Amino acid sequence: MNLEHSQPLEYSTKQNDLNIFGFWVFLGAEIMLFATLFTSYFVLENRTGSGPAGAEIFEITPVLIETLLLLTSSFVIGLGIHAMRLGKTKAMITFFAITLLLGLGFLGFEIFEFVHYVHIGAGLQTSAFTASLLTTLGTHGAHVTFGLFWGTAIILQVKKRGLTPETANKSFIFSLYWHFLDVVWIFIFSFIYLKGMM
Amino acid sequence: MEFFERFAIPHPSPAIYASMVVIALTVIAIIAGLTYFKKWGYLWREWLTTVDHKRLGLMYIISAILMLFRGGVDAIMMRAQLATPDSKLLDAQHYNEIFTTHGVVMIMFMAMPFIFGFMNYIVPLQIGARDVAFPRLNAISFWLFFMGAMLFNISFVIGGSPDAGWTSYFPLAGTEFSESVGTNYYMIALQISGLGSLMTGINMITTILKMRAPGMTLMKMPMFTWSTLVANLIIVTVFPVLTVALAMGTMDRLFATNFFTSSNGGMDMLWANLFWVWGHPEVYILILPAFGLYSEIISTFSSKNLYGYTSMVASMVIISVLSCLVWAHHFFTMGQGAASNSFFSITTMAIAVPTGVKIFNWLFTMWKGKIRFTVPMLYSIGFIPLFTIGGVTGVMLAMSAADYQYHNTMFLVAHFHNTIIPGVVFAMLAGLTYYWPKMFGFMLNERIGKWTFWALSIGFVLAFFPMYITGLDGQARRMYTYSESTGFGPLNMLSFIGAGIMAIGFVLIVYNIYYSIRYAPRNIGSDPWDARTLEWATHTPVPEYNFAITPAVNSVEPFWDAKKKKHVLFPEPLKKIHMPNNSGMPFILSAIFFVWGFSFVFAIWPLVIIATLGIFACLASRSFENDHGRYISLEEVEETEEKLGGAKK
């Protein structure tokens, strides 16, 4: 294996470099995916049919809690990558675990929120507005769910194999993914919830 | 019994039953053949599990040619139906299904894989790389495309084909007007193969930007590689839009949501917009690599370097940007108002400028060149005037005020076939003939190739130029018949004759392949066309590692310089070579995707859940797998090079 020691571990081989670059391109595609969802949401936002409008169903408390949980998790995974660069495997695993727990908490609140919407008559089939709202939130939520499994797999591998160029590379890419979900959430918070409540 | 009734064909006809029998016999023949010749192991080891970009490229091209014939049969049936007024050959329903599958198959499962095949085969060779950036992902891309294509193709024997047009406009494509599972097939099959396309996009961009041979700066890349880069940037930009649109369409059909319905706030025009935000750039995803191939071919057979390299690159980049700003010209008549129509009119016409630059560059490349009229060159020369006519009628269609006359008439059909056939199909055939010796070690017969070219060109003109006239006279597209008093009869008959001549051309291609396999000489060396770029600098057949020594690049045409200016292409000694391992996972994963898609189409939820778990199991096994690839030892490399006639210098 061709190790380059002037670079951080996650960049240390050619394949690692390719993986990170390729993942950035993938995130570009993800931006387009969410941009399309947001555009559709803005188009359908006021087309509520016989169902409720955003202002009638949005509640600030659970949304604020979700935001805090996810923003914190994004900070914590940053700490995890920092620990990884210092070679502190144990600290890194701890930070990653906290990240995933916070993500799990976020997901719990989001599921609770969805159940609530369905209860008050704002289900997937109610109107174009509810469909695009739940699809946009759901796509983000599905990404978080996928991230929970992915992150768990990475923690297990780091535990088993230690910090190798490969596990470091995977962890770093996972952190990119997690930060990205955080950024998307900021847009959801601002342009779906806050805008809808105004 | 009720469970099985859903798999029945809603509108059966003798033709469909006949094709069921043919499909069943073909499958039996393939299985029996593989068993009799004991080729299952070979098939699995060498092809189904391969991650080699060259083999994946070949499989793309083979699939594309098969799909070309499937879509071609649809086309012939349509022309036969329209050849005479008040024809009773097909009924309206059958005709609807045929024009829908013709469009989808030709764009998604013929043109796209044909281009992906060339990208896969050529690009790593042109940039002097061992493989693409993510060989395993590349295999997943191919198998996802393949399974998507198969899923789409079984629709007409299980459950019924889609019948809402390749654009699947809502509300027509909604459950109210399209009850059968056909449109589910459309949504799911395109979703699966679209996923594969997106992965190819990521793979190619990374490969081109990160794995070029030393010395090859961006502005020293061969033109086909440039066109691949630009096309894949468009893929990564617009395929996610299709993903979302298809997901919403699927939810409307299967979960009764209201994205595109006519009630509860749904908006059918949202589908049309999302579809064309993907759909228009999609045609540039097809045409730009075709332009790239023409650039390589025209330069080689004019024995000159490409004229205006920088402007070629710039015009492709400009086209890629503009391609994302023109989508609404597909529905000028659907009431979005004068201001936006004017905007989309102007952006559409603006695309003619960079395209014109490219046309002139090709002409100037030929100017005072020593032109060799080989088959690939004939296609390229035929392409220029024919494509220009298609471009000019495109500008006519771009005028939003005049479009009210052309919209959804045969004029439009003539226009886009006039760009896609001389543009994309000719490029694919030219590329196939041009790269055939690199792929297989012998050349296709030139004489039969020239007959093919003339059959296709004359057939094309006869088939499609009459449609301009009937279109202007008001013959609507997608109408399954017309009355005699319209006077469309004779011109449609002419179209049918043209389609028949084209069909002869396509059969000639198959005959040419057969003939050349039997009779073509095999000792043609590795550079039979006297070409200019790196893909010709390695051996034929290409060893699995492509280049034993990474080439050193000094200009746009390093191989030409090596031949004429004593440039040293391979300055380093032989070394051991790192290669990726084969894997069965891409095939298995994609096969599970097929099951997932099929059960989704028919809403068999337990099976959907099981397949989903299977997909995640594959992903998890990949995550935990410890695969560092393998090394080909120096001795093996030396041995292979010796067998191929000595290491290249």
XYZ file of C-alpha atoms in Angstrom, chain A residues 1-2 14-15 17-19 21-23 25-26 28-30 32-33 36-37 39-40 43-44 47-51 124-129 131-132 135 146 150 152-154 156-157 160-161 166 170, chain B residues 132-135 198 201-202 205-207 209-211 236-238 240-241 243-245 248 251 255-259 263-268 270 274 277 616 619-620 622-628 631:
96
model
C 0.000 0.000 0.000
C 1.212 3.432 -0.932
C -4.820 7.202 -3.719
C -8.041 5.230 -3.322
C -8.414 10.436 -2.049
C -10.707 9.144 -4.815
C -13.322 8.004 -2.305
C -13.654 13.242 -3.942
C -16.309 10.868 -5.287
C -18.359 11.378 -2.162
C -19.654 14.610 -6.142
C -22.345 12.396 -4.638
C -23.599 17.435 -5.197
C -26.231 15.017 -6.474
C -27.835 14.992 -3.039
C -29.927 18.504 -6.393
C -32.221 15.877 -4.871
C -35.914 19.424 -6.255
C -37.860 18.446 -3.158
C -38.779 23.446 -5.191
C -41.728 21.079 -5.348
C -44.793 25.095 -5.586
C -47.284 23.008 -3.635
C -52.190 24.014 -2.482
C -53.784 22.563 0.607
C -57.054 21.382 -0.949
C -59.470 20.517 1.825
C -56.626 19.811 4.274
C -49.708 11.650 3.183
C -52.885 11.508 1.095
C -54.601 14.604 2.454
C -53.367 17.220 -0.020
C -50.524 18.153 -2.327
C -49.115 20.261 0.508
C -47.677 15.000 0.506
C -44.736 17.222 -0.389
C -41.982 13.508 1.453
C -29.666 5.119 6.898
C -24.034 3.154 8.436
C -22.985 1.746 13.572
C -21.204 -0.332 10.949
C -18.307 2.114 10.991
C -17.889 -1.693 14.742
C -15.161 -1.657 12.120
C -12.346 -4.313 15.351
C -9.633 -3.034 13.035
C -9.535 2.517 5.295
C -14.889 5.637 5.921
C -12.252 3.724 -13.380
C -12.099 5.252 -9.900
C -14.635 2.827 -8.406
C -14.606 -0.444 -10.361
C -26.166 8.532 -11.392
C -21.860 9.948 -13.393
C -20.042 10.091 -10.069
C -16.259 12.541 -13.020
C -13.933 11.204 -10.337
C -12.027 9.083 -12.835
C -10.645 14.582 -12.719
C -8.391 12.422 -10.560
C -6.821 9.629 -12.605
C -25.119 14.273 -11.674
C -27.000 17.556 -11.903
C -30.268 16.372 -13.414
C -31.709 13.465 -8.990
C -34.556 15.557 -10.410
C -35.427 10.444 -9.095
C -37.715 12.809 -7.198
C -40.242 13.084 -10.021
C -43.633 11.299 -6.548
C -46.467 7.557 -4.706
C -50.038 5.387 -2.236
C -52.810 7.671 -3.551
C -50.944 10.883 -2.804
C -51.849 14.118 -4.572
C -48.711 15.469 -6.182
C -57.799 17.252 -6.878
C -56.733 18.217 -3.341
C -54.209 20.720 -4.588
C -52.311 18.413 -6.931
C -50.571 20.015 -9.890
C -50.096 18.049 -13.095
C -45.301 20.036 -11.811
C -39.729 18.164 -13.350
C -35.808 19.656 -16.189
C -29.333 -3.614 2.948
C -24.622 -3.023 1.453
C -23.644 -4.169 4.946
C -19.775 -4.641 1.348
C -19.126 -2.343 4.292
C -17.573 -5.069 6.443
C -15.694 -6.689 3.596
C -11.913 -6.400 3.707
C -10.807 -6.315 0.091
C -7.477 -4.768 -0.827
C -1.213 -7.538 -7.455
